[in-house]
mmCIF file with all atom_site columns, C-alpha atoms and ligand atoms in Angstrom:
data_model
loop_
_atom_site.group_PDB
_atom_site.id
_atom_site.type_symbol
_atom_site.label_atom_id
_atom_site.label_alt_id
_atom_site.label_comp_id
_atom_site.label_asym_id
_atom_site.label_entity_id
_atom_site.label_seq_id
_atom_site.pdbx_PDB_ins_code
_atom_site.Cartn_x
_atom_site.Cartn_y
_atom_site.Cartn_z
_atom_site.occupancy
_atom_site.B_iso_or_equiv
_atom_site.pdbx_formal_charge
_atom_site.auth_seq_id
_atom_site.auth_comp_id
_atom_site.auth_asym_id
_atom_site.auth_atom_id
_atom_site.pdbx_PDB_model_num
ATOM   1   C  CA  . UNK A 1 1   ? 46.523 11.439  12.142  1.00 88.00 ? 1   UNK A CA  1
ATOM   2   C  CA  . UNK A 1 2   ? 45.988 11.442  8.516   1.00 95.00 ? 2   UNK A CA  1
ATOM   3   C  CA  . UNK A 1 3   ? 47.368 14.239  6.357   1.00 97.00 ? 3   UNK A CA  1
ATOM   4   C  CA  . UNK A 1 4   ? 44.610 15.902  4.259   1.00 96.00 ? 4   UNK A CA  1
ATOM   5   C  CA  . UNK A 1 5   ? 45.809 14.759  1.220   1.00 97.00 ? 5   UNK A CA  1
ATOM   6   C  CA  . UNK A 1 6   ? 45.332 10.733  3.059   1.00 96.00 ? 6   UNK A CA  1
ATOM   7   C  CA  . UNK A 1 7   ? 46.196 8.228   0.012   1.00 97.00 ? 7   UNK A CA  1
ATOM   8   C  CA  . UNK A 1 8   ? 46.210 10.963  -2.706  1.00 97.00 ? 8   UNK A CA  1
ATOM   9   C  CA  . UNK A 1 9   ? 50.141 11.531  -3.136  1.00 98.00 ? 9   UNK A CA  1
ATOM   10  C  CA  . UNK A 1 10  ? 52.310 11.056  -5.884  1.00 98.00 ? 10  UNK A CA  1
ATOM   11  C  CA  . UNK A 1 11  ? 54.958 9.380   -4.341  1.00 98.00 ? 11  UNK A CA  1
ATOM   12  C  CA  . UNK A 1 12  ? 55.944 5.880   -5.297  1.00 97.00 ? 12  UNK A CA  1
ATOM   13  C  CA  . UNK A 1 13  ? 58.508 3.275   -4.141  1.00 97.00 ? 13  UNK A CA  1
ATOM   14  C  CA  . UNK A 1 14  ? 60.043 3.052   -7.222  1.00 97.00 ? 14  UNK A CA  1
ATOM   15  C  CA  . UNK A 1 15  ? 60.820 6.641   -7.167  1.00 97.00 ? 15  UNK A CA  1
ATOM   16  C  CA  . UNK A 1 16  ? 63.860 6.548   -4.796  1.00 96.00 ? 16  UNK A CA  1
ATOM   17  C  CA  . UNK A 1 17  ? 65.007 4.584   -8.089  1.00 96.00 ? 17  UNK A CA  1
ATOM   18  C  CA  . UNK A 1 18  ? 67.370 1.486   -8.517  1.00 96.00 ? 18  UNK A CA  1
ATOM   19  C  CA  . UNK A 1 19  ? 70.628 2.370   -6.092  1.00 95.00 ? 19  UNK A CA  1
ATOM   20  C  CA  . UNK A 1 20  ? 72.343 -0.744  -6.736  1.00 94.00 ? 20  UNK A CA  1
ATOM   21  C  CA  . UNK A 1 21  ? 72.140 0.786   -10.151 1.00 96.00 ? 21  UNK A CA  1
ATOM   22  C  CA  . UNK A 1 22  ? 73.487 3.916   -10.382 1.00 97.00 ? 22  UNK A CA  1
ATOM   23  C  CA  . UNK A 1 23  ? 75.970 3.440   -7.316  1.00 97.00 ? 23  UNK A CA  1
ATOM   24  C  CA  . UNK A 1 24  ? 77.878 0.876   -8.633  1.00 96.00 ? 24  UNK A CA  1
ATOM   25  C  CA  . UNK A 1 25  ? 80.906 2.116   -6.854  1.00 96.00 ? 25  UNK A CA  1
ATOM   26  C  CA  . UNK A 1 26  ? 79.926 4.032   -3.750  1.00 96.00 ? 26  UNK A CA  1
ATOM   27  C  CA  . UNK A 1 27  ? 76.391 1.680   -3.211  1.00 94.00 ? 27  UNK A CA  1
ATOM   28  C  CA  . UNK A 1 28  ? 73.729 1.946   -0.681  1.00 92.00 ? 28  UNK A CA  1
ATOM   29  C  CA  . UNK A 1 29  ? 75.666 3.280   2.614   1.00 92.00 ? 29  UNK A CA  1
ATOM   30  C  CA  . UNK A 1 30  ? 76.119 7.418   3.416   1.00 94.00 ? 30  UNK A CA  1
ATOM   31  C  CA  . UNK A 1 31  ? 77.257 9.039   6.838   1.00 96.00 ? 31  UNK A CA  1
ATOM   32  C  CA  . UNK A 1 32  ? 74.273 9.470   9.379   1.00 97.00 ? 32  UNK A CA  1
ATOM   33  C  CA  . UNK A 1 33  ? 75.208 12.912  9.177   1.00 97.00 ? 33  UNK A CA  1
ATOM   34  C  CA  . UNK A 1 34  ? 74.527 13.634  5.658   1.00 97.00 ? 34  UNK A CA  1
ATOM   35  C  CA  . UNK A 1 35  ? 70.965 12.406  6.486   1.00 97.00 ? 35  UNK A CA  1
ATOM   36  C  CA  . UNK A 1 36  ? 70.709 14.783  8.832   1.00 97.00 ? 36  UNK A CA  1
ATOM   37  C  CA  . UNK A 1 37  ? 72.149 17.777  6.997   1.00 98.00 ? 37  UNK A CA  1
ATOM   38  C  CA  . UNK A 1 38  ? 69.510 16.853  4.118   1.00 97.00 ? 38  UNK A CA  1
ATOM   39  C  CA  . UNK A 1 39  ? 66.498 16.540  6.695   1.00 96.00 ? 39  UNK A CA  1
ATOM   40  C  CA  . UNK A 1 40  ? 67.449 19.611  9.490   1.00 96.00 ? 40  UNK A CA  1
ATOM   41  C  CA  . UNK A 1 41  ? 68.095 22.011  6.997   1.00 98.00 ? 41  UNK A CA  1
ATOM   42  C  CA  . UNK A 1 42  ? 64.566 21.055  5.084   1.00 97.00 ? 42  UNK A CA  1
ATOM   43  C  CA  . UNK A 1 43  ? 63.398 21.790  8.243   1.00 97.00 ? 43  UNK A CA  1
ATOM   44  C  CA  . UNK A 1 44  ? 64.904 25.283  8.545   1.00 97.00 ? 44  UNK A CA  1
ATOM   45  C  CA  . UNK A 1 45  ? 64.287 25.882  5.371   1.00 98.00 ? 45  UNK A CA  1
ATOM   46  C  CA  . UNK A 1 46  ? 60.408 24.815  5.815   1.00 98.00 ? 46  UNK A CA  1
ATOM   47  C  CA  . UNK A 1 47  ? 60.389 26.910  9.212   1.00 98.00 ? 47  UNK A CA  1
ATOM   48  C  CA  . UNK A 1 48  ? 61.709 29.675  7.607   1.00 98.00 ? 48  UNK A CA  1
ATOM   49  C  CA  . UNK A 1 49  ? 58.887 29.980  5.178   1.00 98.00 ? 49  UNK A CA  1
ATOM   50  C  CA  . UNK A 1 50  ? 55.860 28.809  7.211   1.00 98.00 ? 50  UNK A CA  1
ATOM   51  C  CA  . UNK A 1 51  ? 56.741 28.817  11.030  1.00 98.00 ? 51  UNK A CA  1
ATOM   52  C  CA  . UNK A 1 52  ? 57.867 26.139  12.780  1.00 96.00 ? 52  UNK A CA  1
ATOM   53  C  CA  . UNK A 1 53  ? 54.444 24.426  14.026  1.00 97.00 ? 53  UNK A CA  1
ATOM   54  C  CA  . UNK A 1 54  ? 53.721 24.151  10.186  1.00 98.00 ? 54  UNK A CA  1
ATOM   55  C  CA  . UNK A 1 55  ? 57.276 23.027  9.073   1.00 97.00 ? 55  UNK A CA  1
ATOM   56  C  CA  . UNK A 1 56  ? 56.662 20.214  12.111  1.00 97.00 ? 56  UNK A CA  1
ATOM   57  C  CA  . UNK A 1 57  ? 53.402 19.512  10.510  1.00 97.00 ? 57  UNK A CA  1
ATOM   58  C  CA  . UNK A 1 58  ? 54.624 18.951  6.923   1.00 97.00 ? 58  UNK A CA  1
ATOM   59  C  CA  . UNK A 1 59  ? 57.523 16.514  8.389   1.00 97.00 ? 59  UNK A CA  1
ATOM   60  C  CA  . UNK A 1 60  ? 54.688 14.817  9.611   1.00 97.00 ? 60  UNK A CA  1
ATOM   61  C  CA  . UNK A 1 61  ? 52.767 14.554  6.511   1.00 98.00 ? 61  UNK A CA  1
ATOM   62  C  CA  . UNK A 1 62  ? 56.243 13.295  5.132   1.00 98.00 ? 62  UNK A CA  1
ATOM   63  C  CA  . UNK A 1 63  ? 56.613 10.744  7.628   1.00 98.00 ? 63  UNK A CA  1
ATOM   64  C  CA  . UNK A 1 64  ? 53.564 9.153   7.168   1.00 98.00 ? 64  UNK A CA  1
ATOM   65  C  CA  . UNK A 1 65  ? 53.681 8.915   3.364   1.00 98.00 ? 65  UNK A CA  1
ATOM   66  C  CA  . UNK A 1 66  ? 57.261 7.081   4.211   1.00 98.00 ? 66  UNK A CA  1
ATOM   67  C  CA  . UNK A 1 67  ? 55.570 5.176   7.044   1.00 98.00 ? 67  UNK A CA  1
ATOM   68  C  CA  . UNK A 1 68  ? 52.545 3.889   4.800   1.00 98.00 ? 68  UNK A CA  1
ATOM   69  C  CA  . UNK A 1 69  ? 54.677 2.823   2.028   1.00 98.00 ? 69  UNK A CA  1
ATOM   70  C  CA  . UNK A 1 70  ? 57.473 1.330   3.967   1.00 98.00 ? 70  UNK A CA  1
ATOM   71  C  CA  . UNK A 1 71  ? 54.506 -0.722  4.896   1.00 98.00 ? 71  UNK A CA  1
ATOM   72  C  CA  . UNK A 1 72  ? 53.379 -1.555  1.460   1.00 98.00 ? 72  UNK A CA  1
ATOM   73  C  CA  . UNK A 1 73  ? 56.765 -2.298  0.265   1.00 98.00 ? 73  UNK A CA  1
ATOM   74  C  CA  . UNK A 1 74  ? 58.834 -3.744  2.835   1.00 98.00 ? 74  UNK A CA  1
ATOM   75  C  CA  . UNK A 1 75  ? 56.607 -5.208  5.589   1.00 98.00 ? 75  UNK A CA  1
ATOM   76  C  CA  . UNK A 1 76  ? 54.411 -8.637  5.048   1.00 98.00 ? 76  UNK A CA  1
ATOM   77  C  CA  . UNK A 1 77  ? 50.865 -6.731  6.061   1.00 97.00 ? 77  UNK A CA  1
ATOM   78  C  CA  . UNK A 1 78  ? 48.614 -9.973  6.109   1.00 97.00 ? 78  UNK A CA  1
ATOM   79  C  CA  . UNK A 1 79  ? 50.908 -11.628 9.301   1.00 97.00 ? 79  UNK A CA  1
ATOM   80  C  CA  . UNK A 1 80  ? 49.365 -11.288 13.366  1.00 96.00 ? 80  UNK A CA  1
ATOM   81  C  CA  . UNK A 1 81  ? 50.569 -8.387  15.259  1.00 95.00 ? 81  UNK A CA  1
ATOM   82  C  CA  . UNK A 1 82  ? 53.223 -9.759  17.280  1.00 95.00 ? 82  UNK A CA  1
ATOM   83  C  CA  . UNK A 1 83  ? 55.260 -11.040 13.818  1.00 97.00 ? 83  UNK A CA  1
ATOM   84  C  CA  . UNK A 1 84  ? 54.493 -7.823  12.044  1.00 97.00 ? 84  UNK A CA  1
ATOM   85  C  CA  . UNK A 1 85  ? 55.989 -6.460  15.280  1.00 97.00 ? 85  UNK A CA  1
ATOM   86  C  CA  . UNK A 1 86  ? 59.286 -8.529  15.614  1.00 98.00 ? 86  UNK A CA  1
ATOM   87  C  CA  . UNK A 1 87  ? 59.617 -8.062  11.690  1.00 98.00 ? 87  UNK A CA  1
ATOM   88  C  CA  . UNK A 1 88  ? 59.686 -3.878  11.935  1.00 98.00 ? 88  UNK A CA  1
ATOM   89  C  CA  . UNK A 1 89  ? 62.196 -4.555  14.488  1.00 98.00 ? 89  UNK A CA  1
ATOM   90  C  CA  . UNK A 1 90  ? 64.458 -5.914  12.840  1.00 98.00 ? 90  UNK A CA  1
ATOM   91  C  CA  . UNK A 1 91  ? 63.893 -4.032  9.395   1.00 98.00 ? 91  UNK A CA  1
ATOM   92  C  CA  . UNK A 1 92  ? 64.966 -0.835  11.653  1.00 98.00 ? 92  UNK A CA  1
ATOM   93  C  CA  . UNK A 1 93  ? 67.626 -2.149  12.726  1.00 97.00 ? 93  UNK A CA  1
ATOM   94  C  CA  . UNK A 1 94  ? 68.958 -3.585  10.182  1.00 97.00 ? 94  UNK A CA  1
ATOM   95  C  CA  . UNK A 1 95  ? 68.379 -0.076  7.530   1.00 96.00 ? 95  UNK A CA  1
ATOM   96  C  CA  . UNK A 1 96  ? 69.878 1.582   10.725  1.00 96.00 ? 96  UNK A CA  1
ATOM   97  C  CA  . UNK A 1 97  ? 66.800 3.586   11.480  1.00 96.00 ? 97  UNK A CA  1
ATOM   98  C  CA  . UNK A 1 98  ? 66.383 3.118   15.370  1.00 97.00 ? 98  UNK A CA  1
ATOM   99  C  CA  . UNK A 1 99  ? 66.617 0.538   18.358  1.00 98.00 ? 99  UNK A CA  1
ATOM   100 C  CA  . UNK A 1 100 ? 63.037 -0.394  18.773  1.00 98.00 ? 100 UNK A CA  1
ATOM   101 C  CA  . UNK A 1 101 ? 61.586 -1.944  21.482  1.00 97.00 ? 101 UNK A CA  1
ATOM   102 C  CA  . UNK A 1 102 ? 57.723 -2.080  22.945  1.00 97.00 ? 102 UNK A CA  1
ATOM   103 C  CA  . UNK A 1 103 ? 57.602 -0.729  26.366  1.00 97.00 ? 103 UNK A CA  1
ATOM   104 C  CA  . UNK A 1 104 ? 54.141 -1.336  27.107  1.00 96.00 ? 104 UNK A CA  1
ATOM   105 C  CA  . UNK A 1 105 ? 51.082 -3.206  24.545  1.00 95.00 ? 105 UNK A CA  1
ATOM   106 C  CA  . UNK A 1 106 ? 47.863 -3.210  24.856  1.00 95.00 ? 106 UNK A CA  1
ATOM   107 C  CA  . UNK A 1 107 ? 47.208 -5.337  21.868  1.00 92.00 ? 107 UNK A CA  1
ATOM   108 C  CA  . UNK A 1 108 ? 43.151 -5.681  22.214  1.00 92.00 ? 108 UNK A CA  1
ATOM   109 C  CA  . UNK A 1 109 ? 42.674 -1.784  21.849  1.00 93.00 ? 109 UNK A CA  1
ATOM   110 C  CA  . UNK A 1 110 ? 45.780 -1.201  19.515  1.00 93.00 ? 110 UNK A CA  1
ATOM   111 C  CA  . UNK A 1 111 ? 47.698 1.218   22.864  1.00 96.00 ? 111 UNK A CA  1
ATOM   112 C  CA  . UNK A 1 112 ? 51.482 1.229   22.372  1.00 96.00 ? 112 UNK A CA  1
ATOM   113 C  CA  . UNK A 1 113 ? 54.601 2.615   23.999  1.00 98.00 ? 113 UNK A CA  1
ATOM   114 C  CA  . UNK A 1 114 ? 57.590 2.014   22.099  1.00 97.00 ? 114 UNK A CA  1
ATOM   115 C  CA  . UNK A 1 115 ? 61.331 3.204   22.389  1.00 97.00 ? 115 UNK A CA  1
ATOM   116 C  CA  . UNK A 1 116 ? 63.598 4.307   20.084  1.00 97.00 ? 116 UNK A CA  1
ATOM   117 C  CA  . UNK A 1 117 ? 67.218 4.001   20.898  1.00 97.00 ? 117 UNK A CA  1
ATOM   118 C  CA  . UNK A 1 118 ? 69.933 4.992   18.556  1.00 96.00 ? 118 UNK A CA  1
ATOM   119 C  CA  . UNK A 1 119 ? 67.265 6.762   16.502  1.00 96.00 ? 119 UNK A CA  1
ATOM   120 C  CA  . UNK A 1 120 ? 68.595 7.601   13.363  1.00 96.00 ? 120 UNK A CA  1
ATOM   121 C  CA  . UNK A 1 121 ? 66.652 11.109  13.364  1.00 94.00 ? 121 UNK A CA  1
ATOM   122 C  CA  . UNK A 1 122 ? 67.640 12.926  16.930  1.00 94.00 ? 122 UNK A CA  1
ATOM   123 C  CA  . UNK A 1 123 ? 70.292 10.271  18.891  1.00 95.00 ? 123 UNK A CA  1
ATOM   124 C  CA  . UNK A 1 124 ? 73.161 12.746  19.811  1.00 94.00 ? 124 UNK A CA  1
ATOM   125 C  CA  . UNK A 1 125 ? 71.449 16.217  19.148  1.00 94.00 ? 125 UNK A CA  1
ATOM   126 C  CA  . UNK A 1 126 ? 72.418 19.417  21.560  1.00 92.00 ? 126 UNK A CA  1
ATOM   127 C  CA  . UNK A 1 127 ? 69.486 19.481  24.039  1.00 94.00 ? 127 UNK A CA  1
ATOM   128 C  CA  . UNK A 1 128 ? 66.501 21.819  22.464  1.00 92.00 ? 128 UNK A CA  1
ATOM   129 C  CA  . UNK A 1 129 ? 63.828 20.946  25.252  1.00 91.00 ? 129 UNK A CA  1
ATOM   130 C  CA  . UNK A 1 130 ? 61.657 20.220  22.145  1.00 90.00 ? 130 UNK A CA  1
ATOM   131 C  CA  . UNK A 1 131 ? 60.795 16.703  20.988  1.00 93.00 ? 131 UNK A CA  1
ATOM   132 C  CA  . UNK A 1 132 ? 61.813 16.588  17.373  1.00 94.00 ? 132 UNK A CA  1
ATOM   133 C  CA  . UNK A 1 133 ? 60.829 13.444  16.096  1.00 96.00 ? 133 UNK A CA  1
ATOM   134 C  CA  . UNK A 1 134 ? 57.786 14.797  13.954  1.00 97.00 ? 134 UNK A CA  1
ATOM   135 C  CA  . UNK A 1 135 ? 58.436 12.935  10.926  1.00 97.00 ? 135 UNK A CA  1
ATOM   136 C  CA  . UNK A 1 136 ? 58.874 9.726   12.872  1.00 97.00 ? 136 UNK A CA  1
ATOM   137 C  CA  . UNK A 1 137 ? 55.390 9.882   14.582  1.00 97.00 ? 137 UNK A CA  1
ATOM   138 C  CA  . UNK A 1 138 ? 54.180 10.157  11.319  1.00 98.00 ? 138 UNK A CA  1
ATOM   139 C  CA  . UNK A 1 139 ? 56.233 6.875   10.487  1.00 98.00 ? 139 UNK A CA  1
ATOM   140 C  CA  . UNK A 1 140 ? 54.225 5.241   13.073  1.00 98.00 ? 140 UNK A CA  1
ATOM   141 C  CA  . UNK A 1 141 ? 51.080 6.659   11.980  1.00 98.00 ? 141 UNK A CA  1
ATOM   142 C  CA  . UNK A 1 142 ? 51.379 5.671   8.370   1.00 98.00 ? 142 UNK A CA  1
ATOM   143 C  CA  . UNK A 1 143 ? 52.735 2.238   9.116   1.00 98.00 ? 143 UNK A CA  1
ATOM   144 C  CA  . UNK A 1 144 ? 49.771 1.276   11.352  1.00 97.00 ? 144 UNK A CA  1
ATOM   145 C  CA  . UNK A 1 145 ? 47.268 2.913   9.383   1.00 97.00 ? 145 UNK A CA  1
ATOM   146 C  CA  . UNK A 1 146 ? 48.024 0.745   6.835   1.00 98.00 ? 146 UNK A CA  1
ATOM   147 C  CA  . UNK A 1 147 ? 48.638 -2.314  8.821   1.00 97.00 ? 147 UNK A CA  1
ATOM   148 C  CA  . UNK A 1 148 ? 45.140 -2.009  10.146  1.00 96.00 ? 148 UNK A CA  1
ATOM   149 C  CA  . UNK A 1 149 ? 43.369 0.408   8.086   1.00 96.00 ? 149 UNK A CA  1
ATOM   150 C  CA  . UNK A 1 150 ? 42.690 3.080   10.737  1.00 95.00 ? 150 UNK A CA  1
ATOM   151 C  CA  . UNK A 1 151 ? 43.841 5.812   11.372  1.00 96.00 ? 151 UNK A CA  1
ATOM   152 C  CA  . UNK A 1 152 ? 46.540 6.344   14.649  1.00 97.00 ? 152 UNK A CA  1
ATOM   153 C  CA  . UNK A 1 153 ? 48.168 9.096   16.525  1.00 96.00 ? 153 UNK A CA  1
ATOM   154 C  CA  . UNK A 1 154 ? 51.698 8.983   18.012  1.00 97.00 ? 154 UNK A CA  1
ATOM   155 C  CA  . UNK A 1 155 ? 52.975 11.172  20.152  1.00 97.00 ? 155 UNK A CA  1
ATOM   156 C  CA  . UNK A 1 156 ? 56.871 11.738  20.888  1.00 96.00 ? 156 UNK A CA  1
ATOM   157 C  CA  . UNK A 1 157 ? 56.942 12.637  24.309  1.00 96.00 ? 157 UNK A CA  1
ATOM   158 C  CA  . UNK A 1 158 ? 60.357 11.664  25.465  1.00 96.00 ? 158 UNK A CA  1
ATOM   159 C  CA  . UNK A 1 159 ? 63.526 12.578  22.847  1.00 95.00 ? 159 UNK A CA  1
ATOM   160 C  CA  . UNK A 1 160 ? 66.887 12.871  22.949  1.00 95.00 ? 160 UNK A CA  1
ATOM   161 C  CA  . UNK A 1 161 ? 66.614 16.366  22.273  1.00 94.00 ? 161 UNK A CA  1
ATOM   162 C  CA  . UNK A 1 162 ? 64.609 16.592  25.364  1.00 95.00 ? 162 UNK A CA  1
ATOM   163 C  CA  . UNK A 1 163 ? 67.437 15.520  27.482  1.00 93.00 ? 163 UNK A CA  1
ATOM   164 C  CA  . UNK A 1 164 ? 66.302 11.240  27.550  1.00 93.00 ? 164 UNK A CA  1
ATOM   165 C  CA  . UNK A 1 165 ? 68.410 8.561   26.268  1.00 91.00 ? 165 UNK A CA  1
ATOM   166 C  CA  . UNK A 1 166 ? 65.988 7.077   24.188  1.00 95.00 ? 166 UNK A CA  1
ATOM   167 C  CA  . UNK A 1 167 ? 62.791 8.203   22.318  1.00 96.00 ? 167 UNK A CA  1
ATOM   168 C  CA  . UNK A 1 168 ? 59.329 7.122   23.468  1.00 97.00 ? 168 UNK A CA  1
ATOM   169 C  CA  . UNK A 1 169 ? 56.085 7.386   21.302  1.00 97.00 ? 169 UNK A CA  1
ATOM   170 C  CA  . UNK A 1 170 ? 52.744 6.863   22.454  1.00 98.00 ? 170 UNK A CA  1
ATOM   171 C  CA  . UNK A 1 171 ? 50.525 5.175   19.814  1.00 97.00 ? 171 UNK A CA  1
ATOM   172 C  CA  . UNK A 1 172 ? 46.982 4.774   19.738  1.00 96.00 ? 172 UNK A CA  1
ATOM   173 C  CA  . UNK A 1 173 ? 44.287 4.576   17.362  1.00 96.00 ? 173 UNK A CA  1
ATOM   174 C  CA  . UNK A 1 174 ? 43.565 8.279   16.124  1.00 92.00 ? 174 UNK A CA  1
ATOM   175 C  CA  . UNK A 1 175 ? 39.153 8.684   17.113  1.00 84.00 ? 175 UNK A CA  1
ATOM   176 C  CA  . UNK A 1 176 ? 39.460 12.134  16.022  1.00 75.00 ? 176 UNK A CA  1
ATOM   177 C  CA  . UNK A 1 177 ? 40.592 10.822  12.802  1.00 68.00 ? 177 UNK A CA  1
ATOM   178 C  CA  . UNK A 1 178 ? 38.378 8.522   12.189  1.00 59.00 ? 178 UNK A CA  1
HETATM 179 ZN ZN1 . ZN  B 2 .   ? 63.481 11.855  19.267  1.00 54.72 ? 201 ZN  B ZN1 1
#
Protein backbone atom coordinates (compact mmCIF):
# COMPACT_ATOMS: atom_id res chain seq x y z
CA UNK A 1 0.00 0.00 0.00
CA UNK A 2 0.70 3.55 -0.60
CA UNK A 3 -1.62 6.23 0.74
CA UNK A 4 -2.86 8.56 -2.05
CA UNK A 5 -1.14 11.34 -0.91
CA UNK A 6 2.45 8.75 -1.35
CA UNK A 7 5.50 11.27 -0.54
CA UNK A 8 3.35 14.47 -0.58
CA UNK A 9 2.89 15.07 3.35
CA UNK A 10 3.89 17.71 5.47
CA UNK A 11 5.24 15.92 8.14
CA UNK A 12 8.87 16.19 9.11
CA UNK A 13 11.21 14.60 11.70
CA UNK A 14 12.03 17.60 13.18
CA UNK A 15 8.50 18.26 13.95
CA UNK A 16 8.14 15.97 17.04
CA UNK A 17 10.71 18.84 18.12
CA UNK A 18 13.84 18.70 20.48
CA UNK A 19 12.51 16.54 23.78
CA UNK A 20 15.70 16.60 25.48
CA UNK A 21 14.86 20.25 25.22
CA UNK A 22 11.84 21.10 26.56
CA UNK A 23 11.72 18.05 29.10
CA UNK A 24 14.49 18.87 30.98
CA UNK A 25 12.94 17.42 34.04
CA UNK A 26 10.46 14.73 33.12
CA UNK A 27 12.65 13.69 29.59
CA UNK A 28 11.89 11.21 26.98
CA UNK A 29 9.95 8.27 28.97
CA UNK A 30 5.73 8.29 29.44
CA UNK A 31 3.48 5.27 30.63
CA UNK A 32 2.56 2.81 27.70
CA UNK A 33 -0.78 3.69 28.63
CA UNK A 34 -0.80 7.27 27.88
CA UNK A 35 0.23 6.16 24.34
CA UNK A 36 -2.56 4.32 24.12
CA UNK A 37 -5.14 6.72 25.53
CA UNK A 38 -3.68 9.32 22.84
CA UNK A 39 -3.88 6.68 19.87
CA UNK A 40 -7.43 4.55 20.87
CA UNK A 41 -9.30 7.47 21.48
CA UNK A 42 -8.01 9.10 17.91
CA UNK A 43 -9.34 6.13 16.80
CA UNK A 44 -12.82 6.53 18.31
CA UNK A 45 -12.80 9.75 17.64
CA UNK A 46 -11.85 9.04 13.77
CA UNK A 47 -14.56 6.12 13.81
CA UNK A 48 -16.96 8.25 15.10
CA UNK A 49 -16.80 10.64 12.24
CA UNK A 50 -16.05 8.37 9.25
CA UNK A 51 -16.80 4.64 10.19
CA UNK A 52 -14.51 2.42 11.35
CA UNK A 53 -13.08 0.81 7.95
CA UNK A 54 -12.07 4.51 7.16
CA UNK A 55 -10.74 5.44 10.70
CA UNK A 56 -8.57 1.91 10.14
CA UNK A 57 -7.58 3.29 6.85
CA UNK A 58 -6.33 6.72 8.01
CA UNK A 59 -4.21 4.86 10.93
CA UNK A 60 -2.80 3.28 8.12
CA UNK A 61 -1.94 6.24 6.14
CA UNK A 62 -0.43 7.40 9.59
CA UNK A 63 1.59 4.47 10.01
CA UNK A 64 3.23 4.56 6.95
CA UNK A 65 4.20 8.24 7.00
CA UNK A 66 5.85 7.12 10.60
CA UNK A 67 7.16 3.94 8.96
CA UNK A 68 8.85 5.84 5.89
CA UNK A 69 10.44 8.39 7.97
CA UNK A 70 11.54 6.25 10.81
CA UNK A 71 13.36 4.89 7.85
CA UNK A 72 14.84 8.08 6.67
CA UNK A 73 15.81 9.16 10.03
CA UNK A 74 16.74 6.40 12.15
CA UNK A 75 17.63 3.37 9.97
CA UNK A 76 21.10 3.20 7.76
CA UNK A 77 19.02 2.52 4.24
CA UNK A 78 22.18 1.80 1.99
CA UNK A 79 23.19 -1.61 4.34
CA UNK A 80 22.07 -5.56 2.87
CA UNK A 81 18.86 -6.83 4.10
CA UNK A 82 19.82 -9.03 6.79
CA UNK A 83 21.76 -5.85 8.77
CA UNK A 84 18.94 -3.50 7.97
CA UNK A 85 16.98 -6.39 9.52
CA UNK A 86 18.96 -7.06 12.82
CA UNK A 87 19.26 -3.11 13.09
CA UNK A 88 15.11 -2.54 13.16
CA UNK A 89 15.29 -5.13 15.71
CA UNK A 90 16.95 -3.74 17.95
CA UNK A 91 15.77 0.00 17.32
CA UNK A 92 12.20 -1.58 18.43
CA UNK A 93 13.29 -2.84 21.11
CA UNK A 94 15.19 -0.60 22.40
CA UNK A 95 12.26 2.67 21.77
CA UNK A 96 10.02 -0.12 23.33
CA UNK A 97 7.90 -0.52 20.26
CA UNK A 98 7.60 -4.43 19.91
CA UNK A 99 9.55 -7.86 20.20
CA UNK A 100 10.38 -8.51 16.63
CA UNK A 101 11.37 -11.49 15.23
CA UNK A 102 11.20 -13.02 11.39
CA UNK A 103 9.21 -16.12 11.33
CA UNK A 104 9.66 -17.02 7.88
CA UNK A 105 11.98 -14.93 4.78
CA UNK A 106 11.91 -15.29 1.57
CA UNK A 107 14.57 -12.78 0.86
CA UNK A 108 14.83 -13.26 -3.19
CA UNK A 109 11.08 -12.15 -3.68
CA UNK A 110 10.97 -9.70 -0.61
CA UNK A 111 7.95 -12.48 1.37
CA UNK A 112 8.05 -11.93 5.14
CA UNK A 113 6.38 -13.20 8.29
CA UNK A 114 7.35 -11.40 11.24
CA UNK A 115 6.14 -11.39 14.99
CA UNK A 116 5.51 -8.88 17.21
CA UNK A 117 5.67 -9.67 20.85
CA UNK A 118 5.16 -7.14 23.52
CA UNK A 119 3.81 -4.82 20.82
CA UNK A 120 3.60 -1.56 22.09
CA UNK A 121 0.15 -0.91 20.15
CA UNK A 122 -2.32 -4.04 21.20
CA UNK A 123 -0.08 -6.43 23.88
CA UNK A 124 -2.68 -6.81 26.77
CA UNK A 125 -5.96 -5.51 25.04
CA UNK A 126 -9.57 -7.24 26.06
CA UNK A 127 -10.12 -9.71 23.17
CA UNK A 128 -12.12 -7.76 20.16
CA UNK A 129 -11.81 -10.71 17.53
CA UNK A 130 -10.50 -7.85 15.31
CA UNK A 131 -6.83 -7.41 14.42
CA UNK A 132 -6.02 -3.87 15.38
CA UNK A 133 -2.69 -3.24 14.37
CA UNK A 134 -3.61 -0.93 11.29
CA UNK A 135 -1.19 1.69 11.89
CA UNK A 136 1.58 -0.83 12.36
CA UNK A 137 1.08 -2.54 8.91
CA UNK A 138 1.44 0.69 7.64
CA UNK A 139 4.83 0.91 9.68
CA UNK A 140 5.93 -1.98 7.72
CA UNK A 141 4.74 -0.69 4.55
CA UNK A 142 6.41 2.67 4.79
CA UNK A 143 9.63 1.29 6.16
CA UNK A 144 10.13 -1.14 3.23
CA UNK A 145 8.90 1.07 0.70
CA UNK A 146 11.53 3.16 1.41
CA UNK A 147 14.14 0.63 2.06
CA UNK A 148 13.58 -0.67 -1.42
CA UNK A 149 11.60 1.78 -3.22
CA UNK A 150 8.46 -0.31 -3.86
CA UNK A 151 5.66 -0.38 -2.69
CA UNK A 152 4.51 -3.45 0.06
CA UNK A 153 1.45 -4.73 1.72
CA UNK A 154 1.29 -6.14 5.28
CA UNK A 155 -1.27 -7.80 6.59
CA UNK A 156 -1.96 -8.34 10.50
CA UNK A 157 -3.50 -11.52 10.63
CA UNK A 158 -2.76 -12.78 14.07
CA UNK A 159 -3.14 -9.98 17.19
CA UNK A 160 -3.43 -9.97 20.55
CA UNK A 161 -6.73 -8.63 20.27
CA UNK A 162 -7.56 -11.66 18.32
CA UNK A 163 -6.91 -13.89 21.18
CA UNK A 164 -2.73 -14.81 20.05
CA UNK A 165 0.16 -14.03 22.13
CA UNK A 166 2.01 -12.32 19.68
CA UNK A 167 1.26 -10.33 16.45
CA UNK A 168 2.08 -11.72 13.00
CA UNK A 169 2.23 -9.60 9.72
CA UNK A 170 2.51 -10.89 6.40
CA UNK A 171 4.67 -8.67 4.14
CA UNK A 172 5.07 -8.74 0.59
CA UNK A 173 5.71 -6.49 -2.14
CA UNK A 174 2.32 -4.57 -2.89
CA UNK A 175 1.71 -5.54 -7.28
CA UNK A 176 -1.46 -3.79 -6.99
CA UNK A 177 0.46 -0.87 -5.92
CA UNK A 178 2.83 -0.75 -8.14
ZN1 LIG B 1 -1.73 -6.61 17.08
Amino acid sequence: MIPVFGEKYNFQWSDLGDVQFGRPNLGQQMPVMVYRLAQYTMREALAQRYGDDTAAEILRDSGWIAGREFCLNVMDRAQPLAAFVAQLQTKLKELGIGVLRVEKADPNDMLFTLTVSEDLDCSGLPLSGNTVCDYDEGFLAGLLYTYTGKPFSAKEIDCWATGDRTCRFEVKPDLLAA
